[in-house]
Structures are given as C-alpha cells and as structure tokens.
Coordinates of C-alpha atoms and ligand atoms in Angstrom, one line a residue:
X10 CA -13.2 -55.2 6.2
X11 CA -14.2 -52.7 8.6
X12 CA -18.1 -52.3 9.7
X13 CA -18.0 -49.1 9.7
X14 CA -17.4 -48.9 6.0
X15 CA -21.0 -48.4 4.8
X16 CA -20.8 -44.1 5.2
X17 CA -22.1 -42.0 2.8
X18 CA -20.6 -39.6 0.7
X19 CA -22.8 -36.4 2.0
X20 CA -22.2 -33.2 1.3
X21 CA -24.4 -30.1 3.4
X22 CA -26.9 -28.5 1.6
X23 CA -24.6 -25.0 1.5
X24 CA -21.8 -26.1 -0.1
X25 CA -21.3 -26.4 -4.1
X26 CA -21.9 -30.0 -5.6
X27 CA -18.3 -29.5 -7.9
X28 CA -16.2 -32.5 -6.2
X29 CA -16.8 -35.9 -6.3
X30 CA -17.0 -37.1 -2.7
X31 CA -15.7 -41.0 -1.5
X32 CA -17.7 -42.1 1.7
X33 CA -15.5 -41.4 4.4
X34 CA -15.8 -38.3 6.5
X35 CA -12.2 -37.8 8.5
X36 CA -12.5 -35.7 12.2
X37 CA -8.7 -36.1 12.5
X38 CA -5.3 -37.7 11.4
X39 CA -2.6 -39.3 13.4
X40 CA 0.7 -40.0 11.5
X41 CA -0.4 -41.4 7.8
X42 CA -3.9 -42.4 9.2
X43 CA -7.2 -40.5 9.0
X44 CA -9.9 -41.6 11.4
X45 CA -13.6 -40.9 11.7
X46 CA -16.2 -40.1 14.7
X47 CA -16.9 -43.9 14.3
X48 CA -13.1 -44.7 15.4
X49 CA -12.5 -46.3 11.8
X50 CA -8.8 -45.4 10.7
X51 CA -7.9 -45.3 7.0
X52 CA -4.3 -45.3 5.4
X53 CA -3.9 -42.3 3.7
X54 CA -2.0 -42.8 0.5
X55 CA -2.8 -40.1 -1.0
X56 CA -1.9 -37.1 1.5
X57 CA -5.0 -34.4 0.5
X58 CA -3.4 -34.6 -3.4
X59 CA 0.0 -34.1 -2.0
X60 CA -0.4 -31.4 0.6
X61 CA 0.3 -33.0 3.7
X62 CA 3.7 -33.7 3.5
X63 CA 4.3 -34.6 7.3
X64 CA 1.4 -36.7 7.7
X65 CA -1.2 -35.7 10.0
X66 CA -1.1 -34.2 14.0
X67 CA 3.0 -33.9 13.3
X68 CA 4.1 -32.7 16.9
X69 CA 6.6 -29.9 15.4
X70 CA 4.6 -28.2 13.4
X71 CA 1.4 -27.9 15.0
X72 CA 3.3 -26.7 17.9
X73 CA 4.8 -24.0 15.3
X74 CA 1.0 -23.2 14.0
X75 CA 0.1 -22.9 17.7
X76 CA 3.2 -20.5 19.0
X77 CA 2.8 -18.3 15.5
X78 CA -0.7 -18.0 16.0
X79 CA -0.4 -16.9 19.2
X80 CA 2.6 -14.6 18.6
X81 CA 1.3 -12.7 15.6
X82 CA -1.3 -14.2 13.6
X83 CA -0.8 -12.1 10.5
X84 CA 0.6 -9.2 9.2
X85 CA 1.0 -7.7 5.8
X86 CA 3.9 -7.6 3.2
X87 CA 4.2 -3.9 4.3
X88 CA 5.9 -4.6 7.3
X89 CA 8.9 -6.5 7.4
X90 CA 8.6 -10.1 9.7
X91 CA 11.6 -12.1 10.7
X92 CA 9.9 -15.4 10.5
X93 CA 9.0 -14.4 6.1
X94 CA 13.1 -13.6 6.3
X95 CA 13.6 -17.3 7.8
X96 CA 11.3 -18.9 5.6
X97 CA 12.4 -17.4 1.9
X98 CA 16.1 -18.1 3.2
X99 CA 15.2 -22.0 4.3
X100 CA 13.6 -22.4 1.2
X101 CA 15.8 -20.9 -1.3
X102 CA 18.6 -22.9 0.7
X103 CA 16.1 -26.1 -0.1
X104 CA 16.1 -25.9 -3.8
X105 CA 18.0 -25.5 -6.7
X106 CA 20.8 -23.4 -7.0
X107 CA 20.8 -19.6 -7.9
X108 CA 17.2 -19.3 -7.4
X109 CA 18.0 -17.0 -4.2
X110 CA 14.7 -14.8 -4.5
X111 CA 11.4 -15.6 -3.6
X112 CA 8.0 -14.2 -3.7
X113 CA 5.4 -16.1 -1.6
X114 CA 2.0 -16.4 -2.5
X115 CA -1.3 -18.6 -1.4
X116 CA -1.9 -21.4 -3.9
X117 CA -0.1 -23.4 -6.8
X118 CA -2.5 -21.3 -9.2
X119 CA -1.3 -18.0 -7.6
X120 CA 2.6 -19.5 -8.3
X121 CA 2.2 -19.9 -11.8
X122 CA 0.2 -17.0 -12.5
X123 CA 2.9 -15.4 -11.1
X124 CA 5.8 -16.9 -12.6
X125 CA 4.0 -16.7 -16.2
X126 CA 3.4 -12.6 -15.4
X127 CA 7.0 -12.5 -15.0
X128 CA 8.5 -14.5 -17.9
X129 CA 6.4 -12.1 -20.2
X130 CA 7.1 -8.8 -18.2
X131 CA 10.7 -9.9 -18.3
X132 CA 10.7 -11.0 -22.1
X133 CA 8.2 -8.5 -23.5
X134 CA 7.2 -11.5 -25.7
X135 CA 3.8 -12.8 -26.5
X136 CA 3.6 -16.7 -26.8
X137 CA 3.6 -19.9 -24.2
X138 CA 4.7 -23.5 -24.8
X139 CA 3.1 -25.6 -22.4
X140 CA 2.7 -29.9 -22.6
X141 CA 0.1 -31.9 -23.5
X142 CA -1.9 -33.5 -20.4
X143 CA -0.1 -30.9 -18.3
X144 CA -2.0 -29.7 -15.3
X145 CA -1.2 -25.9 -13.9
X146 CA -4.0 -24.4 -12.0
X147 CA -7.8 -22.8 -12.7
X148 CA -6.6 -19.2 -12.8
X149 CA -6.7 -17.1 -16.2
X150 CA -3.1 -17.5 -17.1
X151 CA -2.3 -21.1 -14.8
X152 CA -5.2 -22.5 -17.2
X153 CA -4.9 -20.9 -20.5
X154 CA -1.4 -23.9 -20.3
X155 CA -3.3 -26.2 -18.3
X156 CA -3.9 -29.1 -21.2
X157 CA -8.2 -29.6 -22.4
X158 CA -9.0 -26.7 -20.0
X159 CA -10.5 -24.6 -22.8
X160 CA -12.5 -27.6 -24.1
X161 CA -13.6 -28.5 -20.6
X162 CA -14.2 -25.6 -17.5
X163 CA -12.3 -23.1 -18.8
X164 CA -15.0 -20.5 -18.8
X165 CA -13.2 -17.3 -19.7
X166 CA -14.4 -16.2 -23.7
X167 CA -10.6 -16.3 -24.6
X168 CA -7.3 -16.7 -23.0
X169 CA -4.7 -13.7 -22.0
X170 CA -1.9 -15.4 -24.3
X171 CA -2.0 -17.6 -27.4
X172 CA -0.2 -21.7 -25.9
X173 CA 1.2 -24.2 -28.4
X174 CA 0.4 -27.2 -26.6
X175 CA 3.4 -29.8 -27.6
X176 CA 3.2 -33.7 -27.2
X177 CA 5.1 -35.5 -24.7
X178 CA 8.7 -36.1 -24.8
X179 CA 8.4 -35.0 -28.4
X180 CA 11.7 -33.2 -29.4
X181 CA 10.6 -32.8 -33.1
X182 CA 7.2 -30.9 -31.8
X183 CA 9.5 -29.0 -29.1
X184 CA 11.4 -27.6 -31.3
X185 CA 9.1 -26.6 -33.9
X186 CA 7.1 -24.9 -31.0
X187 CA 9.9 -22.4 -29.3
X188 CA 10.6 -20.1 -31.4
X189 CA 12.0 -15.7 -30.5
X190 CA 8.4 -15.0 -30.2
X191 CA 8.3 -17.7 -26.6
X192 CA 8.3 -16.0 -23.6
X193 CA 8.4 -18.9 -21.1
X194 CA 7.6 -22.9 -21.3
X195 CA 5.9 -24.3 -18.6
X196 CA 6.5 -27.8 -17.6
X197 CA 5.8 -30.2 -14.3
X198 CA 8.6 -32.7 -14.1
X199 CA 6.3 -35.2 -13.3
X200 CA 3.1 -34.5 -14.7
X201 CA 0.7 -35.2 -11.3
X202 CA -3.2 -35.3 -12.6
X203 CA -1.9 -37.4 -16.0
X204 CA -1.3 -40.4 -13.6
X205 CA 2.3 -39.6 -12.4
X206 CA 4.1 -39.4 -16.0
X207 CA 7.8 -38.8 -15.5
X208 CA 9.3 -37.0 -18.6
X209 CA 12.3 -38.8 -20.6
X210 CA 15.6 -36.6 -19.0
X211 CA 16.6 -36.0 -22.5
X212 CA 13.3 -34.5 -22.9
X213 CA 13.9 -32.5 -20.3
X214 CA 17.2 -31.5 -21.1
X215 CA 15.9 -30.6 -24.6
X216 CA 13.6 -27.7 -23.1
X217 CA 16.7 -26.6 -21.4
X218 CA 18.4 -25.9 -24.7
X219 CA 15.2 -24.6 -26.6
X220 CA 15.0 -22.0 -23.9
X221 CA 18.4 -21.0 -24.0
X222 CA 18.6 -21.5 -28.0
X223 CA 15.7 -18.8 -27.9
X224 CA 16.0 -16.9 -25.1
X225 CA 12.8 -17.9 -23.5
X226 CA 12.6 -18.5 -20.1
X227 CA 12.1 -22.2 -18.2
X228 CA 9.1 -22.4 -15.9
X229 CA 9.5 -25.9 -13.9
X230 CA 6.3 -26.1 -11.9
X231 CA 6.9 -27.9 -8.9
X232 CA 3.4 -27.5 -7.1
X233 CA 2.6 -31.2 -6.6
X234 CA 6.6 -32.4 -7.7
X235 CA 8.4 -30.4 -4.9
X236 CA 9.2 -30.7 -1.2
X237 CA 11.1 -33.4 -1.8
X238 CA 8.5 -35.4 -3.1
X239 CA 10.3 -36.9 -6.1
X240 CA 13.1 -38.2 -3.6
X241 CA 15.3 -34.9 -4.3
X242 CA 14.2 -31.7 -2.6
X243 CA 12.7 -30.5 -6.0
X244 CA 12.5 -32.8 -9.9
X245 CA 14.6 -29.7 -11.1
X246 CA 17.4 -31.0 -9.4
X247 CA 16.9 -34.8 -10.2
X248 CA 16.5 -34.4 -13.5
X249 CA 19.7 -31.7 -13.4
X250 CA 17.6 -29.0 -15.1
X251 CA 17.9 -25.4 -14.0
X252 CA 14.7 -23.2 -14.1
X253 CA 14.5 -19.6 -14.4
X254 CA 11.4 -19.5 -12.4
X255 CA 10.4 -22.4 -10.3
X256 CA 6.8 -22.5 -8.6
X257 CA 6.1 -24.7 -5.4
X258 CA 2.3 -25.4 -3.3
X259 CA 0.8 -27.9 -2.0
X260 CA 3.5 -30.0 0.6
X261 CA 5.0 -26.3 1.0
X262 CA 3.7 -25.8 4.6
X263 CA 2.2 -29.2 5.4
X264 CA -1.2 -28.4 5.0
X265 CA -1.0 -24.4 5.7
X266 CA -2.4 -22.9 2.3
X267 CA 0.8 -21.6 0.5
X268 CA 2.6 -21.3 -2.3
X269 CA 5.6 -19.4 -4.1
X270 CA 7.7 -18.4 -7.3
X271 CA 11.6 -19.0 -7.1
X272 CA 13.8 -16.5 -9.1
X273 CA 17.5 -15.7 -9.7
X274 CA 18.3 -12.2 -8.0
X275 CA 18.7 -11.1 -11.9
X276 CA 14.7 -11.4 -12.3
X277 CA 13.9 -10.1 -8.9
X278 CA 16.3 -7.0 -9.2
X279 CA 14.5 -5.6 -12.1
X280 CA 11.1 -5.7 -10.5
X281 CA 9.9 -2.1 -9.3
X282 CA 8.2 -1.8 -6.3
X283 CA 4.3 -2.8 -7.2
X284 CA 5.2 -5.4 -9.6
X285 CA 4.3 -8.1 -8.0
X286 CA 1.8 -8.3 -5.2
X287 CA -0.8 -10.3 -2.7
X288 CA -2.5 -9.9 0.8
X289 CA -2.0 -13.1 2.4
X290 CA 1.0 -14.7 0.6
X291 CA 4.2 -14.3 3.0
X292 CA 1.7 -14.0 5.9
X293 CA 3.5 -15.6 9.6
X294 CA 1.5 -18.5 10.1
X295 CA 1.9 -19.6 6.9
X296 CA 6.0 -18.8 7.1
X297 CA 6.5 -20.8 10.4
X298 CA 4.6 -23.5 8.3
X299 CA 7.0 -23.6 5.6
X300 CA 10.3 -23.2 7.8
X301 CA 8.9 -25.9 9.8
X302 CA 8.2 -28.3 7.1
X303 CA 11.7 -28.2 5.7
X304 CA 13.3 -27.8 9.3
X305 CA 11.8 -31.4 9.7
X306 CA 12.2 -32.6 6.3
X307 CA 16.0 -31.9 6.5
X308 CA 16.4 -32.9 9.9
X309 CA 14.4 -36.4 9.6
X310 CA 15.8 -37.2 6.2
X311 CA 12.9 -37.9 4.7
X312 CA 14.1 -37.5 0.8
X313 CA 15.9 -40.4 2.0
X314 CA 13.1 -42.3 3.3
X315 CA 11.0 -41.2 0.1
X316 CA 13.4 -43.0 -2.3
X317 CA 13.7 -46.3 0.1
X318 CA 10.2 -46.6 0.4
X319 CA 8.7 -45.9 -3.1
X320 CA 11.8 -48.5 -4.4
X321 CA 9.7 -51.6 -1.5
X322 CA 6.2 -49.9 -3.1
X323 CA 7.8 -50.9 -7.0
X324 CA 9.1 -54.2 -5.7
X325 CA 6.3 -55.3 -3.8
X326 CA 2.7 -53.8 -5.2
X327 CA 2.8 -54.9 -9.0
X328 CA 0.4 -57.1 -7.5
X329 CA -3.5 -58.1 -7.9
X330 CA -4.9 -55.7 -10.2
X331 CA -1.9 -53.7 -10.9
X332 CA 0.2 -54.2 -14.2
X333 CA 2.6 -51.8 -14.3
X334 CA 4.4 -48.6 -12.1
X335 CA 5.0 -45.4 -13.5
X336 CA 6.4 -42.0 -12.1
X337 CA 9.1 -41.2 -9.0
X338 CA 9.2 -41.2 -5.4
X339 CA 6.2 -40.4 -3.5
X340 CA 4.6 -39.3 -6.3
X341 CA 3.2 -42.8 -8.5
X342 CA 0.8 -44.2 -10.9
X343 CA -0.6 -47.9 -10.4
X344 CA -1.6 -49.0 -13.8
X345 CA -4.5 -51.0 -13.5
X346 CA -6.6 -53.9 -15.3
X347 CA -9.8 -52.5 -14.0
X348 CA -10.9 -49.3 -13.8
X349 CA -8.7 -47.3 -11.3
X350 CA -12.2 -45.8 -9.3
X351 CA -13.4 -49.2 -9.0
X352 CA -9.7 -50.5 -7.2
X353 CA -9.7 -47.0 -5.3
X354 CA -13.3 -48.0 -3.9
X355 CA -12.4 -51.3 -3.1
X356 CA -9.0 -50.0 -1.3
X357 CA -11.2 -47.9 0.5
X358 CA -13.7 -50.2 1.9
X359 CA -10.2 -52.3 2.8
X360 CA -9.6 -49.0 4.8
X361 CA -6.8 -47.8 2.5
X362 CA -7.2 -44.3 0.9
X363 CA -5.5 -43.8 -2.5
X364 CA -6.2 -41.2 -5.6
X365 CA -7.4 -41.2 -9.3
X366 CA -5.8 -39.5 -12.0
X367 CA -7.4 -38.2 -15.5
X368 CA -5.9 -41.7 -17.0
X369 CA -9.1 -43.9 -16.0
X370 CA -6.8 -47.1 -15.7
X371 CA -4.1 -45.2 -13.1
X372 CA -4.3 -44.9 -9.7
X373 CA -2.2 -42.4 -8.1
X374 CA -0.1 -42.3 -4.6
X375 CA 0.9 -39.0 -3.1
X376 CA 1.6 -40.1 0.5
X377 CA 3.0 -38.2 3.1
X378 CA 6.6 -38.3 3.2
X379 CA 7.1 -39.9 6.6
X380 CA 5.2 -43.3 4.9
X381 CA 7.0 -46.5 5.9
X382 CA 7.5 -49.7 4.5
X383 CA 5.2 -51.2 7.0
X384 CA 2.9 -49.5 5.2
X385 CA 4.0 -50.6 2.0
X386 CA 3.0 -54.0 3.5
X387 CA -0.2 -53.3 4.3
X388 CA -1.0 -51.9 0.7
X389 CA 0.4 -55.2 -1.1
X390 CA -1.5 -56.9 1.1
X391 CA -4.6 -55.6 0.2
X392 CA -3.5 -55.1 -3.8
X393 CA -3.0 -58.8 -3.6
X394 CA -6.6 -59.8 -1.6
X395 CA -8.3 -57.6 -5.0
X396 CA -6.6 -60.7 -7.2
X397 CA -9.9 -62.3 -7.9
X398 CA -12.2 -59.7 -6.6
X399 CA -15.0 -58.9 -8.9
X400 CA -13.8 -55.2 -10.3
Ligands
LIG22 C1 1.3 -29.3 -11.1 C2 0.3 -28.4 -10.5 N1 0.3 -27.1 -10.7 C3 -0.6 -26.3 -10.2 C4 -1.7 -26.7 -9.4 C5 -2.7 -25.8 -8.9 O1 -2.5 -25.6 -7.5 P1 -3.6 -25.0 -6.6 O2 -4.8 -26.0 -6.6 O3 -3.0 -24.9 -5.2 O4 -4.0 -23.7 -7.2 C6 -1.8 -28.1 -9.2 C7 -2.9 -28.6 -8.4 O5 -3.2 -29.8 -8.4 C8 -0.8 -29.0 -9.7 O6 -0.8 -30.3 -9.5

C-alpha cells in the first residue's frame, strides 16, 4: 500500500458540493495511470466514466490539440472548416452503415436531446419508449427517458413528452408499449450507470421490429457504448441492429468535450436550414480531437485489443470479492459480495482506480482502450489480496 494514500477528498470552497469525491487529487496522466503532486500513480480503470479513450498524455493527440489550437482555435458553424469535413467523414466511416450524416454537438445530453427533437419533428408523433434503469442525460428531453429521474433530480414541474418506461429484455412489455402513437425508443446497448447490463440480442432485435412494425424510429444511444468500447466500433453493430438515429460522447474526442447525432441522409435532407443548431458543437479543436481519436483507434487496432483484454479481465478477476461478470468489452460490471464502494475504496488505497454503478453490489470498468493485460494482472492481483480483507 502506498504512503501517500491517506489524501483527503477536498473540494474548494467555490465549487458546488453535488459529486461525491474519492481521496485522490490527479495533476497528470501518463498511459492508463493518473499520478498526484506527491508522485503516487494510480491505475485508472475507469477512464473519467469512459471519456478517455486513449489513456492519458497520448502523443498523437495532444500534438493534434496543440497544432489546432494554434491554427484556429474555433470558429462557428457558419463558416465551413475542412478539419468538421474530415471529422463527420471519419466518423460516419467508423460506424454503422447508412448513417452518412452527422450533426456534432458538445455533450451526450446535447446528442440525445437532439436525436429525440428529431424523431418527433420527423414523426409528428407524441410518445417515447425508453428502458427501465436506462441512463440518457440531465437535459429536459435526455431525462424525461432517463429511468427514476422524475422521482429523484428531475426538477422540471413536468416533462416535454409523456415515456412508457418498459422492463428489461421484456418482449411482452415491448410490445405492449410501441404502438402508431411512438415516435422514437431510446435504448443504450449496454446500459452504463445500471452496472454494465448488456441486453439479450433477441431483445434487441425485438425493438428493431417494434420500430419498423410501427413506424417509430430506433434511437441507440451510444454515449458511454461507442468508440469501440464494446470491442466493435459501436454495440449497434455487434448486436447487428441498425439505428435510425445513433448518439455518441464521452470517448468521442478523448477527453475534448463532444458529442453528436448520426442520421441516414433521408433524415438530414428534410431538415431546413435552422432546424438544428449549437455554438460550440463542430468547433476545430474539438474536430481534430475526434479525427484523431479514431485515426489512432483504427490505426492501433485497439477494438482488437478491447476484446483480448476484457476476455484475460473475465478469466482472471472472478477473484476475492467478485462473484460474477456482467456486460462487454471495456465496458464491465464486477458483481460483488460486499458493497461495491467499500471494494472501490479498498482498490484505491491498493492504488487502483475503478467506478460504482447505481447497483450497490457492482463495480464498474470503463478503462481506456489501450489497457493491457499486464494490467489485468495487476487488478487480479489486488482482487485476490481483498479475499479475506475486512469489507
Ligand atoms: C448512456 C449515456 N447517455 C447519455 C449520457 C449523458 O452524457 P453527458 O454527461 O455527456 O451529457 C451519459 C452519461 O453518463 C450516458 O452514460
């Protein structure tokens, strides 16, 4: 155990108290590790809830951050940029197939808001379908489908649409829930902040033919799924589902706040000019970011290296306090005796940094893509030192 492990959580006296802080203030990354002023390094398995894809201080694309910034820091959606050309042509390249148009936007929230705007401009309908335990953002429409919101922080007196919220891989509940009246249902693959849970494939093949059977539209949000997380570029494509709309965040540009909406040129070519719109989103910085990102993803195979290491992470970690493994590639839940916060805290003070979930007995991994199995090792290791610790 490291001496330095006895930091405080501290927060300054400006900031709002709303997160929960672990004891570990990080002044810089290097590969999958996080170090503090004190020198101590941490492996980080959980990648800053799946944002930073590359790991941390990746040569390529801080060099492109650095060479943008200095070239044109930002401009606005009103002037055309060649590097916002080169990034909505990587990325629509990167995922599924006939989703050739993209609108780029700053957050995962900002995607979905988006892509729900959309599937009820382009329906003219008045219902969504959304999953139980499903997580989609903290904006009006992300959270009116985001699962418990209402009960919990949702804060607005009433939502802009009415949801039916359906249980998981429920086909029965599905299918009593679309109906000619849906305009869209929203779904994560994996669902990230419920503890990693991967849908059934028939389940997800069933939402496919609801949508189709009703002509409502299929909104797969990859926010926390995508970037090749999952060990395929995006779960749409894994699972062999097509979406009409497709939203994307987090690993998007590495750590460069973005996000954006995937559409077939049939959605896009009915939006008039003013239909959709945002200062920031498509800005250059954040464009290099994302045409970096999968430049290196592509040319360092890390899908590959996803799927190779998340198989030695389910051979080797059901270990110590961990009973079962849920979810795909990069993106797991550890299902744990104890409490997952108390194995988390005892990771950490073993210098290992992993996540929570809103399942109190699931830990959750979001590491950065370029994780190897000698980091596996060092995980298992500590997994198995927690055998008889006090938890
Ligand atoms: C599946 C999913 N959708 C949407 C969001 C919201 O993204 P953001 O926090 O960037 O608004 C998140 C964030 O955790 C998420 O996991």
């Amino acid at each position: 155990m490291n001496a330095a492990t006895h930091e405080i959580a501290a927060v300054g006296a400006h900031l709002n108290e709303v997160y929960p802080m672990l004891p570990f203030t990080p002044v810089r990354g290097t590969g999958v590790y996080l170090e503090n002023a004190a020198g101590r390094r941490v492996l980080d398995l959980y990648g800053g809830h799946a944002v930073a894809a590359l790991g941390y201080g990746h040569r390529d694309l801080s060099e492109a951050l650095a060479r943008q910034s200095r070239d044109l820091v930002f401009q606005t959606n009103a002037l055309p940029l060649s590097v916002r050309d080169e990034a909505a042509e990587a990325l629509a390249a990167f995922g599924p197939p006939g989703l050739g148009r993209v609108f780029f936007v700053n957050s995962g929230a900002e995607a979905n808001e988006n892509a729900l705007r959309l599937a009820f401009k382009v329906t003219g309908r008045s219902k969504a379908v959304a999953m139980e335990h499903g997580f989609h953002g903290r904006t009006a429409a992300a959270a009116a489908v985001t699962h418990g919101a209402q009960q919990s922080w949702y804060g607005f007196p009433r939502t802009p649409f009415d949801v039916a919220f359906v249980a998981r891989n429920d086909a029965a509940a599905l299918a009593a829930a679309v109906d000619s009246s849906t305009a869209a249902v929203i779904i994560e693959p994996v669902q990230g902040l419920a503890g990693a849970f991967d849908f059934a494939p028939e389940f997800m093949h069933a939402v496919r033919a609801a949508c189709d059977r009703h002509g409502a539209l299929l909104i797969v949000d990859e926010v926390q799924t995508g970037m090749g997380r999952l060990g395929a570029p995006f779960g749409a494509q894994l699972y062999g589902v097509r979406p009409d709309l497709l939203t994307v965040a987090k690993g998007l540009g590495g750590g460069f706040p973005c996000g954006a909406v995937l559409m077939p040129h049939g959605i896009a070519a009915d939006l008039k000019a003013g239909a959709l719109g945002t200062t920031f989103g498509g800005g250059p910085v954040a464009c290099a970011a994302i045409k970096t990102v999968i430049d290196v993803i592509d040319r360092d195979h890390l899908i590959a290296n996803v799927r190779d290491v998340s198989s030695a992470i389910r051979a080797t970690c059901l270990v110590g306090p961990v009973e079962s493994i849920q979810g795909l590639g990069f993106l797991l839940g550890l299902r744990t005796r104890s409490r997952a916060a108390a194995v988390r805290d005892a990771l950490l003070a073993r210098d290992i940094l992993v996540g929570t979930s809103a399942d109190p007995h699931m830990l959750r991994l979001l590491p950065p893509l370029i994780l190897s199995t000698d980091h596996v090792k060092v995980l298992a290791a500590a997994l198995e030192d927690l055998t008889h610790a006090p938890l």
